[in-house]
Amino acid sequence: MLSIKRQRNSNIEILRILAMVLIVFGHQIDQFHYSGAQGVIDFMGVAPYTNPQFILLSFVGPLGLMGDVIFIACSAFFLMESDRISIKKIFYLIATDTIVMCTALAIKGILQDPISTRQILEAVFPTVLQVNWFVGYYIVFYLLHPLFNYVIRKLDRKGLAIVTGILVVQCNVLAFGMGTAPGQLGLKLLCFISIYFAVAFYKLYGGKLWESKKFNVILLVSTILLYIGFRIAINYIGLKSEYVGWRQYGYAHISNPIVILMSMAMLNLGNRNPRHNKVVNYFAGLSLVLYLIHKNLQFVTHVDYLTIFVDKFGTQS
């Protein structure tokens, strides 16, 4: 049975804040590309690198995708505890998204920066047009969570294992193995759902593994090391194989099973010795709003961090 609604564990809320910090930090890389005498360099890892500094920096962009997974997993942990849907919360997110986008557009106008018709439409309908895709998918995910909880309650351990297994195979084995970003396959929402059911199964039936601090510390450390090794290996293979080389971004996306295991280890460790801090919980509740503000600041500013990096560390050769 799912537990009744209770005061949120601030340790998990801190993880949500950490997730948003990773997303914001990652956006400083994936929104800007070096384009100059050395050609075009994309630090999201779209192509493999031979320059060690570039390989290191290519780890930074996907931190945002890692933050997405952590945020979804933390949200799933809390949403399992209640079937309640707050229309006020949904309206608040959509309204905030639109207001922030329109404000950013107004600032562009004041700065006499060119504004296209597309940008106007994106500012007025940011959620529908998926300008801020994560918020749009999160709203749909939030609306559907009572249905997920109903299915979870109706299934026994074996049934939930089968459903979770099907989702994991679809999103975190097949789609991940193809190296294609989930959005290109129309699987982003399914990846959200896969994470939800994986967290639910681990939380409800993890037993001694869920309760073991030692196991989850080992799981966290090993997945961090495995992720680093995986990214280095994929970069190396990508230098030899064009197919793998141009799918670096897809292998680092929210379908990456290593990151999901890492997130569940974080959840378990955060759930030990629960603490309740109103200030932490308040700021965690604003995390999506802070994401929107940050995302749209990039709409009106452009600090070319990557050109600075390339000028400092040189080219790939």
PDB file of C-alpha atoms in Angstrom:
ATOM      1  CA  MET A   1       0.000   0.000   0.000  1.00  0.00           C
ATOM      2  CA  LEU A   2       1.081   3.541  -0.683  1.00  0.00           C
ATOM      3  CA  SER A   3       1.709   5.592   2.414  1.00  0.00           C
ATOM      4  CA  ILE A   4      -0.554   8.440   3.428  1.00  0.00           C
ATOM      5  CA  LYS A   5       0.373  12.031   2.708  1.00  0.00           C
ATOM      6  CA  ARG A   6       2.857  13.397   5.209  1.00  0.00           C
ATOM      7  CA  GLN A   7       5.210  16.300   5.661  1.00  0.00           C
ATOM      8  CA  ARG A   8       7.907  16.221   3.025  1.00  0.00           C
ATOM      9  CA  ASN A   9      11.366  15.014   3.940  1.00  0.00           C
ATOM     10  CA  SER A  10      13.707  17.983   3.557  1.00  0.00           C
ATOM     11  CA  ASN A  11      16.606  15.675   2.681  1.00  0.00           C
ATOM     12  CA  ILE A  12      14.761  14.689  -0.501  1.00  0.00           C
ATOM     13  CA  GLU A  13      13.872  18.327  -1.123  1.00  0.00           C
ATOM     14  CA  ILE A  14      17.582  19.179  -0.942  1.00  0.00           C
ATOM     15  CA  LEU A  15      18.114  16.604  -3.692  1.00  0.00           C
ATOM     16  CA  ARG A  16      15.491  18.410  -5.789  1.00  0.00           C
ATOM     17  CA  ILE A  17      17.340  21.681  -5.259  1.00  0.00           C
ATOM     18  CA  LEU A  18      20.616  19.950  -6.204  1.00  0.00           C
ATOM     19  CA  ALA A  19      18.920  18.619  -9.337  1.00  0.00           C
ATOM     20  CA  MET A  20      17.880  22.121 -10.347  1.00  0.00           C
ATOM     21  CA  VAL A  21      21.406  23.439  -9.716  1.00  0.00           C
ATOM     22  CA  LEU A  22      22.756  20.727 -12.037  1.00  0.00           C
ATOM     23  CA  ILE A  23      20.178  21.657 -14.675  1.00  0.00           C
ATOM     24  CA  VAL A  24      21.052  25.357 -14.495  1.00  0.00           C
ATOM     25  CA  PHE A  25      24.781  24.600 -14.511  1.00  0.00           C
ATOM     26  CA  GLY A  26      24.421  22.239 -17.451  1.00  0.00           C
ATOM     27  CA  HIS A  27      22.515  24.858 -19.430  1.00  0.00           C
ATOM     28  CA  GLN A  28      25.526  27.156 -19.292  1.00  0.00           C
ATOM     29  CA  ILE A  29      27.220  24.651 -21.568  1.00  0.00           C
ATOM     30  CA  ASP A  30      24.526  23.185 -23.788  1.00  0.00           C
ATOM     31  CA  GLN A  31      23.044  26.545 -24.800  1.00  0.00           C
ATOM     32  CA  PHE A  32      26.293  27.981 -26.108  1.00  0.00           C
ATOM     33  CA  HIS A  33      28.550  26.661 -28.836  1.00  0.00           C
ATOM     34  CA  TYR A  34      31.988  27.780 -29.916  1.00  0.00           C
ATOM     35  CA  SER A  35      32.014  28.891 -33.525  1.00  0.00           C
ATOM     36  CA  GLY A  36      35.160  30.519 -34.788  1.00  0.00           C
ATOM     37  CA  ALA A  37      38.446  29.890 -36.506  1.00  0.00           C
ATOM     38  CA  GLN A  38      38.516  26.332 -35.159  1.00  0.00           C
ATOM     39  CA  GLY A  39      35.098  25.503 -36.593  1.00  0.00           C
ATOM     40  CA  VAL A  40      32.044  24.597 -34.520  1.00  0.00           C
ATOM     41  CA  ILE A  41      32.485  22.798 -31.201  1.00  0.00           C
ATOM     42  CA  ASP A  42      29.457  21.479 -29.317  1.00  0.00           C
ATOM     43  CA  PHE A  43      30.135  20.663 -25.679  1.00  0.00           C
ATOM     44  CA  MET A  44      26.983  18.608 -25.217  1.00  0.00           C
ATOM     45  CA  GLY A  45      29.067  15.740 -26.545  1.00  0.00           C
ATOM     46  CA  VAL A  46      27.536  15.585 -30.020  1.00  0.00           C
ATOM     47  CA  ALA A  47      30.929  14.534 -31.329  1.00  0.00           C
ATOM     48  CA  PRO A  48      33.818  12.733 -29.601  1.00  0.00           C
ATOM     49  CA  TYR A  49      36.970  14.627 -28.635  1.00  0.00           C
ATOM     50  CA  THR A  50      40.694  13.936 -28.482  1.00  0.00           C
ATOM     51  CA  ASN A  51      41.512  16.966 -26.331  1.00  0.00           C
ATOM     52  CA  PRO A  52      41.363  15.851 -22.641  1.00  0.00           C
ATOM     53  CA  GLN A  53      40.067  19.259 -21.537  1.00  0.00           C
ATOM     54  CA  PHE A  54      37.241  19.036 -24.056  1.00  0.00           C
ATOM     55  CA  ILE A  55      36.360  15.537 -22.853  1.00  0.00           C
ATOM     56  CA  LEU A  56      36.172  16.881 -19.303  1.00  0.00           C
ATOM     57  CA  LEU A  57      33.976  19.796 -20.332  1.00  0.00           C
ATOM     58  CA  SER A  58      31.686  17.490 -22.319  1.00  0.00           C
ATOM     59  CA  PHE A  59      30.732  15.956 -18.958  1.00  0.00           C
ATOM     60  CA  VAL A  60      29.305  19.294 -17.802  1.00  0.00           C
ATOM     61  CA  GLY A  61      26.535  19.762 -20.392  1.00  0.00           C
ATOM     62  CA  PRO A  62      24.773  16.447 -19.613  1.00  0.00           C
ATOM     63  CA  LEU A  63      24.752  17.340 -15.903  1.00  0.00           C
ATOM     64  CA  GLY A  64      21.468  19.053 -16.738  1.00  0.00           C
ATOM     65  CA  LEU A  65      20.046  15.757 -18.007  1.00  0.00           C
ATOM     66  CA  MET A  66      21.329  14.060 -14.853  1.00  0.00           C
ATOM     67  CA  GLY A  67      19.515  16.762 -12.864  1.00  0.00           C
ATOM     68  CA  ASP A  68      16.331  16.002 -14.822  1.00  0.00           C
ATOM     69  CA  VAL A  69      16.457  12.353 -13.735  1.00  0.00           C
ATOM     70  CA  ILE A  70      17.139  13.222 -10.084  1.00  0.00           C
ATOM     71  CA  PHE A  71      14.268  15.735 -10.083  1.00  0.00           C
ATOM     72  CA  ILE A  72      11.837  13.237 -11.643  1.00  0.00           C
ATOM     73  CA  ALA A  73      12.881  10.512  -9.184  1.00  0.00           C
ATOM     74  CA  CYS A  74      12.432  12.837  -6.180  1.00  0.00           C
ATOM     75  CA  SER A  75       9.043  13.975  -7.490  1.00  0.00           C
ATOM     76  CA  ALA A  76       7.988  10.347  -7.963  1.00  0.00           C
ATOM     77  CA  PHE A  77       9.007   9.602  -4.373  1.00  0.00           C
ATOM     78  CA  PHE A  78       6.601  12.284  -3.105  1.00  0.00           C
ATOM     79  CA  LEU A  79       3.804  11.825  -5.666  1.00  0.00           C
ATOM     80  CA  MET A  80       3.459   8.163  -4.701  1.00  0.00           C
ATOM     81  CA  GLU A  81       2.162   9.327  -1.328  1.00  0.00           C
ATOM     82  CA  SER A  82      -0.894  11.200  -2.614  1.00  0.00           C
ATOM     83  CA  ASP A  83      -3.360  11.057  -5.504  1.00  0.00           C
ATOM     84  CA  ARG A  84      -4.261  14.714  -5.068  1.00  0.00           C
ATOM     85  CA  ILE A  85      -3.953  17.043  -8.070  1.00  0.00           C
ATOM     86  CA  SER A  86      -3.664  20.772  -7.465  1.00  0.00           C
ATOM     87  CA  ILE A  87      -5.155  22.716 -10.382  1.00  0.00           C
ATOM     88  CA  LYS A  88      -3.774  25.837  -8.721  1.00  0.00           C
ATOM     89  CA  LYS A  89      -0.251  24.404  -8.988  1.00  0.00           C
ATOM     90  CA  ILE A  90      -0.689  23.623 -12.685  1.00  0.00           C
ATOM     91  CA  PHE A  91      -2.123  27.066 -13.446  1.00  0.00           C
ATOM     92  CA  TYR A  92       0.691  28.670 -11.454  1.00  0.00           C
ATOM     93  CA  LEU A  93       3.364  26.836 -13.472  1.00  0.00           C
ATOM     94  CA  ILE A  94       1.774  27.652 -16.834  1.00  0.00           C
ATOM     95  CA  ALA A  95       1.158  31.289 -15.875  1.00  0.00           C
ATOM     96  CA  THR A  96       4.683  31.682 -14.508  1.00  0.00           C
ATOM     97  CA  ASP A  97       6.128  30.124 -17.658  1.00  0.00           C
ATOM     98  CA  THR A  98       4.203  32.562 -19.866  1.00  0.00           C
ATOM     99  CA  ILE A  99       4.881  35.645 -17.717  1.00  0.00           C
ATOM    100  CA  VAL A 100       8.608  34.948 -17.490  1.00  0.00           C
ATOM    101  CA  MET A 101       8.851  34.330 -21.248  1.00  0.00           C
ATOM    102  CA  CYS A 102       6.940  37.525 -22.095  1.00  0.00           C
ATOM    103  CA  THR A 103       9.078  39.504 -19.642  1.00  0.00           C
ATOM    104  CA  ALA A 104      12.225  38.136 -21.265  1.00  0.00           C
ATOM    105  CA  LEU A 105      10.851  39.091 -24.674  1.00  0.00           C
ATOM    106  CA  ALA A 106      10.072  42.614 -23.423  1.00  0.00           C
ATOM    107  CA  ILE A 107      13.659  42.958 -22.183  1.00  0.00           C
ATOM    108  CA  LYS A 108      14.894  41.888 -25.619  1.00  0.00           C
ATOM    109  CA  GLY A 109      12.730  44.614 -27.120  1.00  0.00           C
ATOM    110  CA  ILE A 110      14.054  47.247 -24.720  1.00  0.00           C
ATOM    111  CA  LEU A 111      17.604  46.194 -25.609  1.00  0.00           C
ATOM    112  CA  GLN A 112      16.616  46.552 -29.284  1.00  0.00           C
ATOM    113  CA  ASP A 113      17.474  42.920 -29.924  1.00  0.00           C
ATOM    114  CA  PRO A 114      15.711  41.500 -33.018  1.00  0.00           C
ATOM    115  CA  ILE A 115      12.460  39.654 -32.211  1.00  0.00           C
ATOM    116  CA  SER A 116      10.975  37.136 -34.639  1.00  0.00           C
ATOM    117  CA  THR A 117       7.362  35.997 -34.985  1.00  0.00           C
ATOM    118  CA  ARG A 118       8.443  32.567 -33.770  1.00  0.00           C
ATOM    119  CA  GLN A 119       9.858  34.079 -30.578  1.00  0.00           C
ATOM    120  CA  ILE A 120       6.598  35.927 -29.943  1.00  0.00           C
ATOM    121  CA  LEU A 121       4.605  32.702 -30.321  1.00  0.00           C
ATOM    122  CA  GLU A 122       7.056  30.861 -28.075  1.00  0.00           C
ATOM    123  CA  ALA A 123       6.701  33.566 -25.427  1.00  0.00           C
ATOM    124  CA  VAL A 124       2.890  33.418 -25.472  1.00  0.00           C
ATOM    125  CA  PHE A 125       2.638  29.600 -25.698  1.00  0.00           C
ATOM    126  CA  PRO A 126       5.888  28.329 -24.114  1.00  0.00           C
ATOM    127  CA  THR A 127       4.397  25.154 -22.640  1.00  0.00           C
ATOM    128  CA  VAL A 128       2.477  24.102 -25.761  1.00  0.00           C
ATOM    129  CA  LEU A 129       5.442  24.755 -28.059  1.00  0.00           C
ATOM    130  CA  GLN A 130       7.818  23.011 -25.623  1.00  0.00           C
ATOM    131  CA  VAL A 131      10.209  25.921 -25.303  1.00  0.00           C
ATOM    132  CA  ASN A 132      10.685  24.773 -21.731  1.00  0.00           C
ATOM    133  CA  TRP A 133      10.070  21.105 -22.505  1.00  0.00           C
ATOM    134  CA  PHE A 134      10.795  19.835 -19.012  1.00  0.00           C
ATOM    135  CA  VAL A 135       8.028  21.930 -17.442  1.00  0.00           C
ATOM    136  CA  GLY A 136       5.525  20.842 -20.091  1.00  0.00           C
ATOM    137  CA  TYR A 137       6.276  17.159 -19.613  1.00  0.00           C
ATOM    138  CA  TYR A 138       6.306  17.553 -15.841  1.00  0.00           C
ATOM    139  CA  ILE A 139       2.779  19.007 -15.912  1.00  0.00           C
ATOM    140  CA  VAL A 140       1.483  16.033 -17.939  1.00  0.00           C
ATOM    141  CA  PHE A 141       3.423  13.669 -15.659  1.00  0.00           C
ATOM    142  CA  TYR A 142       1.872  15.340 -12.600  1.00  0.00           C
ATOM    143  CA  LEU A 143      -1.652  15.103 -14.039  1.00  0.00           C
ATOM    144  CA  LEU A 144      -1.210  11.390 -14.724  1.00  0.00           C
ATOM    145  CA  HIS A 145       0.353  10.413 -11.394  1.00  0.00           C
ATOM    146  CA  PRO A 146      -2.979   9.377  -9.744  1.00  0.00           C
ATOM    147  CA  LEU A 147      -3.380   6.855 -12.581  1.00  0.00           C
ATOM    148  CA  PHE A 148       0.136   5.544 -11.957  1.00  0.00           C
ATOM    149  CA  ASN A 149      -0.649   5.178  -8.252  1.00  0.00           C
ATOM    150  CA  TYR A 150      -3.888   3.325  -9.046  1.00  0.00           C
ATOM    151  CA  VAL A 151      -2.026   0.844 -11.260  1.00  0.00           C
ATOM    152  CA  ILE A 152       0.686   0.375  -8.615  1.00  0.00           C
ATOM    153  CA  ARG A 153      -1.917  -0.321  -5.905  1.00  0.00           C
ATOM    154  CA  LYS A 154      -3.701  -2.890  -8.067  1.00  0.00           C
ATOM    155  CA  LEU A 155      -0.557  -4.828  -8.914  1.00  0.00           C
ATOM    156  CA  ASP A 156       1.213  -7.306  -6.685  1.00  0.00           C
ATOM    157  CA  ARG A 157       4.980  -7.530  -6.567  1.00  0.00           C
ATOM    158  CA  LYS A 158       5.234  -9.766  -9.630  1.00  0.00           C
ATOM    159  CA  GLY A 159       2.819  -7.643 -11.653  1.00  0.00           C
ATOM    160  CA  LEU A 160       4.618  -4.413 -10.782  1.00  0.00           C
ATOM    161  CA  ALA A 161       7.947  -6.051 -11.632  1.00  0.00           C
ATOM    162  CA  ILE A 162       6.609  -7.019 -15.079  1.00  0.00           C
ATOM    163  CA  VAL A 163       5.216  -3.533 -15.830  1.00  0.00           C
ATOM    164  CA  THR A 164       8.379  -1.857 -14.564  1.00  0.00           C
ATOM    165  CA  GLY A 165      10.505  -4.293 -16.551  1.00  0.00           C
ATOM    166  CA  ILE A 166       8.619  -3.554 -19.783  1.00  0.00           C
ATOM    167  CA  LEU A 167       9.058   0.199 -19.288  1.00  0.00           C
ATOM    168  CA  VAL A 168      12.729  -0.162 -18.402  1.00  0.00           C
ATOM    169  CA  VAL A 169      13.434  -2.393 -21.413  1.00  0.00           C
ATOM    170  CA  GLN A 170      11.637   0.032 -23.736  1.00  0.00           C
ATOM    171  CA  CYS A 171      13.245   3.227 -22.416  1.00  0.00           C
ATOM    172  CA  ASN A 172      16.445   2.263 -20.654  1.00  0.00           C
ATOM    173  CA  VAL A 173      17.610  -0.700 -22.722  1.00  0.00           C
ATOM    174  CA  LEU A 174      16.310  -0.453 -26.302  1.00  0.00           C
ATOM    175  CA  ALA A 175      16.045   3.341 -26.678  1.00  0.00           C
ATOM    176  CA  PHE A 176      19.233   3.869 -24.698  1.00  0.00           C
ATOM    177  CA  GLY A 177      21.065   1.209 -26.697  1.00  0.00           C
ATOM    178  CA  MET A 178      20.119   2.977 -29.929  1.00  0.00           C
ATOM    179  CA  GLY A 179      21.851   6.097 -28.622  1.00  0.00           C
ATOM    180  CA  THR A 180      18.971   8.258 -29.820  1.00  0.00           C
ATOM    181  CA  ALA A 181      17.653  11.071 -27.624  1.00  0.00           C
ATOM    182  CA  PRO A 182      14.188  10.108 -26.248  1.00  0.00           C
ATOM    183  CA  GLY A 183      12.625  13.225 -27.751  1.00  0.00           C
ATOM    184  CA  GLN A 184      13.534  12.074 -31.262  1.00  0.00           C
ATOM    185  CA  LEU A 185      11.697   8.797 -30.596  1.00  0.00           C
ATOM    186  CA  GLY A 186       8.710  10.446 -28.899  1.00  0.00           C
ATOM    187  CA  LEU A 187       9.620   8.682 -25.656  1.00  0.00           C
ATOM    188  CA  LYS A 188      10.306  11.534 -23.221  1.00  0.00           C
ATOM    189  CA  LEU A 189       7.043  11.089 -21.321  1.00  0.00           C
ATOM    190  CA  LEU A 190       7.523   7.315 -21.285  1.00  0.00           C
ATOM    191  CA  CYS A 191      10.965   7.870 -19.750  1.00  0.00           C
ATOM    192  CA  PHE A 192       9.316   9.935 -16.989  1.00  0.00           C
ATOM    193  CA  ILE A 193       6.877   7.065 -16.380  1.00  0.00           C
ATOM    194  CA  SER A 194       9.673   4.478 -16.430  1.00  0.00           C
ATOM    195  CA  ILE A 195      11.508   6.379 -13.685  1.00  0.00           C
ATOM    196  CA  TYR A 196       8.263   6.651 -11.671  1.00  0.00           C
ATOM    197  CA  PHE A 197       7.643   2.901 -11.734  1.00  0.00           C
ATOM    198  CA  ALA A 198      11.303   2.068 -11.072  1.00  0.00           C
ATOM    199  CA  VAL A 199      11.264   4.289  -7.965  1.00  0.00           C
ATOM    200  CA  ALA A 200       7.918   2.784  -6.898  1.00  0.00           C
ATOM    201  CA  PHE A 201       9.170  -0.791  -7.190  1.00  0.00           C
ATOM    202  CA  TYR A 202      12.394  -0.055  -5.316  1.00  0.00           C
ATOM    203  CA  LYS A 203      10.545   1.874  -2.606  1.00  0.00           C
ATOM    204  CA  LEU A 204       7.817  -0.737  -2.088  1.00  0.00           C
ATOM    205  CA  TYR A 205       9.713  -3.971  -2.659  1.00  0.00           C
ATOM    206  CA  GLY A 206      13.388  -3.098  -2.288  1.00  0.00           C
ATOM    207  CA  GLY A 207      13.337  -4.681   1.153  1.00  0.00           C
ATOM    208  CA  LYS A 208      16.755  -4.990   2.732  1.00  0.00           C
ATOM    209  CA  LEU A 209      18.416  -3.329  -0.264  1.00  0.00           C
ATOM    210  CA  TRP A 210      16.197  -0.241   0.177  1.00  0.00           C
ATOM    211  CA  GLU A 211      16.962  -0.186   3.899  1.00  0.00           C
ATOM    212  CA  SER A 212      20.704  -0.826   3.634  1.00  0.00           C
ATOM    213  CA  LYS A 213      22.860   2.284   3.937  1.00  0.00           C
ATOM    214  CA  LYS A 214      25.966   0.310   2.969  1.00  0.00           C
ATOM    215  CA  PHE A 215      24.380  -1.062  -0.192  1.00  0.00           C
ATOM    216  CA  ASN A 216      23.178   2.350  -1.359  1.00  0.00           C
ATOM    217  CA  VAL A 217      26.510   4.042  -0.627  1.00  0.00           C
ATOM    218  CA  ILE A 218      28.205   1.343  -2.705  1.00  0.00           C
ATOM    219  CA  LEU A 219      25.542   1.739  -5.410  1.00  0.00           C
ATOM    220  CA  LEU A 220      26.005   5.522  -5.501  1.00  0.00           C
ATOM    221  CA  VAL A 221      29.802   5.421  -5.660  1.00  0.00           C
ATOM    222  CA  SER A 222      29.869   2.585  -8.197  1.00  0.00           C
ATOM    223  CA  THR A 223      27.331   4.254 -10.509  1.00  0.00           C
ATOM    224  CA  ILE A 224      29.267   7.537 -10.415  1.00  0.00           C
ATOM    225  CA  LEU A 225      32.465   5.705 -11.360  1.00  0.00           C
ATOM    226  CA  LEU A 226      30.608   3.591 -13.927  1.00  0.00           C
ATOM    227  CA  TYR A 227      29.075   6.703 -15.508  1.00  0.00           C
ATOM    228  CA  ILE A 228      32.484   8.376 -15.811  1.00  0.00           C
ATOM    229  CA  GLY A 229      33.997   5.217 -17.287  1.00  0.00           C
ATOM    230  CA  PHE A 230      31.042   4.806 -19.643  1.00  0.00           C
ATOM    231  CA  ARG A 231      31.323   8.366 -20.961  1.00  0.00           C
ATOM    232  CA  ILE A 232      35.068   8.008 -21.535  1.00  0.00           C
ATOM    233  CA  ALA A 233      34.546   4.648 -23.276  1.00  0.00           C
ATOM    234  CA  ILE A 234      31.769   6.011 -25.498  1.00  0.00           C
ATOM    235  CA  ASN A 235      33.971   8.963 -26.429  1.00  0.00           C
ATOM    236  CA  TYR A 236      36.815   6.576 -27.358  1.00  0.00           C
ATOM    237  CA  ILE A 237      34.526   4.266 -29.349  1.00  0.00           C
ATOM    238  CA  GLY A 238      33.024   7.328 -31.010  1.00  0.00           C
ATOM    239  CA  LEU A 239      36.428   8.232 -32.417  1.00  0.00           C
ATOM    240  CA  LYS A 240      36.430   4.842 -34.192  1.00  0.00           C
ATOM    241  CA  SER A 241      32.721   4.525 -35.022  1.00  0.00           C
ATOM    242  CA  GLU A 242      30.749   7.309 -36.688  1.00  0.00           C
ATOM    243  CA  TYR A 243      27.453   5.749 -35.519  1.00  0.00           C
ATOM    244  CA  VAL A 244      28.482   5.976 -31.862  1.00  0.00           C
ATOM    245  CA  GLY A 245      30.371   9.224 -32.353  1.00  0.00           C
ATOM    246  CA  TRP A 246      27.284  11.186 -33.332  1.00  0.00           C
ATOM    247  CA  ARG A 247      25.136   9.694 -30.557  1.00  0.00           C
ATOM    248  CA  GLN A 248      27.093  10.940 -27.551  1.00  0.00           C
ATOM    249  CA  TYR A 249      24.182  13.162 -26.498  1.00  0.00           C
ATOM    250  CA  GLY A 250      21.661  10.310 -26.718  1.00  0.00           C
ATOM    251  CA  TYR A 251      23.766   8.077 -24.474  1.00  0.00           C
ATOM    252  CA  ALA A 252      23.833  10.810 -21.805  1.00  0.00           C
ATOM    253  CA  HIS A 253      20.080  11.522 -21.896  1.00  0.00           C
ATOM    254  CA  ILE A 254      17.348  10.765 -19.325  1.00  0.00           C
ATOM    255  CA  SER A 255      17.120   7.190 -20.612  1.00  0.00           C
ATOM    256  CA  ASN A 256      20.581   6.374 -19.214  1.00  0.00           C
ATOM    257  CA  PRO A 257      20.040   3.485 -16.732  1.00  0.00           C
ATOM    258  CA  ILE A 258      23.248   4.278 -14.822  1.00  0.00           C
ATOM    259  CA  VAL A 259      21.928   7.724 -13.877  1.00  0.00           C
ATOM    260  CA  ILE A 260      18.580   6.245 -12.816  1.00  0.00           C
ATOM    261  CA  LEU A 261      20.312   3.789 -10.460  1.00  0.00           C
ATOM    262  CA  MET A 262      22.442   6.658  -9.162  1.00  0.00           C
ATOM    263  CA  SER A 263      19.291   8.704  -8.471  1.00  0.00           C
ATOM    264  CA  MET A 264      17.607   5.868  -6.585  1.00  0.00           C
ATOM    265  CA  ALA A 265      20.688   5.439  -4.400  1.00  0.00           C
ATOM    266  CA  MET A 266      20.558   9.171  -3.626  1.00  0.00           C
ATOM    267  CA  LEU A 267      16.855   8.880  -2.798  1.00  0.00           C
ATOM    268  CA  ASN A 268      17.417   6.052  -0.374  1.00  0.00           C
ATOM    269  CA  LEU A 269      20.272   7.790   1.398  1.00  0.00           C
ATOM    270  CA  GLY A 270      18.252  11.006   1.574  1.00  0.00           C
ATOM    271  CA  ASN A 271      15.312   9.122   3.053  1.00  0.00           C
ATOM    272  CA  ARG A 272      17.349   7.950   6.022  1.00  0.00           C
ATOM    273  CA  ASN A 273      16.879  10.031   9.178  1.00  0.00           C
ATOM    274  CA  PRO A 274      14.173  12.291   7.676  1.00  0.00           C
ATOM    275  CA  ARG A 275      14.357  15.978   8.549  1.00  0.00           C
ATOM    276  CA  HIS A 276      11.748  18.688   8.117  1.00  0.00           C
ATOM    277  CA  ASN A 277      12.836  22.238   7.410  1.00  0.00           C
ATOM    278  CA  LYS A 278      10.221  24.740   6.233  1.00  0.00           C
ATOM    279  CA  VAL A 279      12.789  27.015   4.566  1.00  0.00           C
ATOM    280  CA  VAL A 280      14.322  24.156   2.561  1.00  0.00           C
ATOM    281  CA  ASN A 281      10.895  22.852   1.546  1.00  0.00           C
ATOM    282  CA  TYR A 282       9.782  26.350   0.517  1.00  0.00           C
ATOM    283  CA  PHE A 283      12.762  26.897  -1.776  1.00  0.00           C
ATOM    284  CA  ALA A 284      12.438  23.375  -3.177  1.00  0.00           C
ATOM    285  CA  GLY A 285       8.852  24.264  -4.074  1.00  0.00           C
ATOM    286  CA  LEU A 286      10.190  27.226  -6.068  1.00  0.00           C
ATOM    287  CA  SER A 287      12.761  25.143  -7.947  1.00  0.00           C
ATOM    288  CA  LEU A 288      10.772  24.931 -11.194  1.00  0.00           C
ATOM    289  CA  VAL A 289      10.103  28.674 -11.056  1.00  0.00           C
ATOM    290  CA  LEU A 290      13.815  29.364 -10.582  1.00  0.00           C
ATOM    291  CA  TYR A 291      14.466  27.071 -13.547  1.00  0.00           C
ATOM    292  CA  LEU A 292      12.086  29.123 -15.690  1.00  0.00           C
ATOM    293  CA  ILE A 293      13.712  32.399 -14.672  1.00  0.00           C
ATOM    294  CA  HIS A 294      17.180  31.047 -15.436  1.00  0.00           C
ATOM    295  CA  LYS A 295      16.105  29.482 -18.717  1.00  0.00           C
ATOM    296  CA  ASN A 296      14.679  32.739 -19.974  1.00  0.00           C
ATOM    297  CA  LEU A 297      17.621  34.849 -18.860  1.00  0.00           C
ATOM    298  CA  GLN A 298      19.427  32.999 -21.638  1.00  0.00           C
ATOM    299  CA  PHE A 299      16.791  34.423 -23.949  1.00  0.00           C
ATOM    300  CA  VAL A 300      18.182  37.932 -23.384  1.00  0.00           C
ATOM    301  CA  THR A 301      21.847  37.386 -22.472  1.00  0.00           C
ATOM    302  CA  HIS A 302      24.698  35.585 -24.128  1.00  0.00           C
ATOM    303  CA  VAL A 303      27.966  35.133 -22.269  1.00  0.00           C
ATOM    304  CA  ASP A 304      30.294  33.213 -24.540  1.00  0.00           C
ATOM    305  CA  TYR A 305      31.891  31.015 -21.882  1.00  0.00           C
ATOM    306  CA  LEU A 306      32.928  28.438 -24.448  1.00  0.00           C
ATOM    307  CA  THR A 307      34.951  30.812 -26.571  1.00  0.00           C
ATOM    308  CA  ILE A 308      36.818  31.770 -23.406  1.00  0.00           C
ATOM    309  CA  PHE A 309      37.407  28.066 -22.692  1.00  0.00           C
ATOM    310  CA  VAL A 310      38.588  27.294 -26.228  1.00  0.00           C
ATOM    311  CA  ASP A 311      40.889  30.311 -26.248  1.00  0.00           C
ATOM    312  CA  LYS A 312      42.389  29.129 -22.951  1.00  0.00           C
ATOM    313  CA  PHE A 313      42.806  25.429 -23.667  1.00  0.00           C
ATOM    314  CA  GLY A 314      43.181  25.435 -27.422  1.00  0.00           C
ATOM    315  CA  THR A 315      41.864  23.109 -30.084  1.00  0.00           C
ATOM    316  CA  GLN A 316      41.441  19.356 -30.185  1.00  0.00           C
ATOM    317  CA  SER A 317      44.760  18.705 -31.882  1.00  0.00           C
TER     318      SER A 317
END
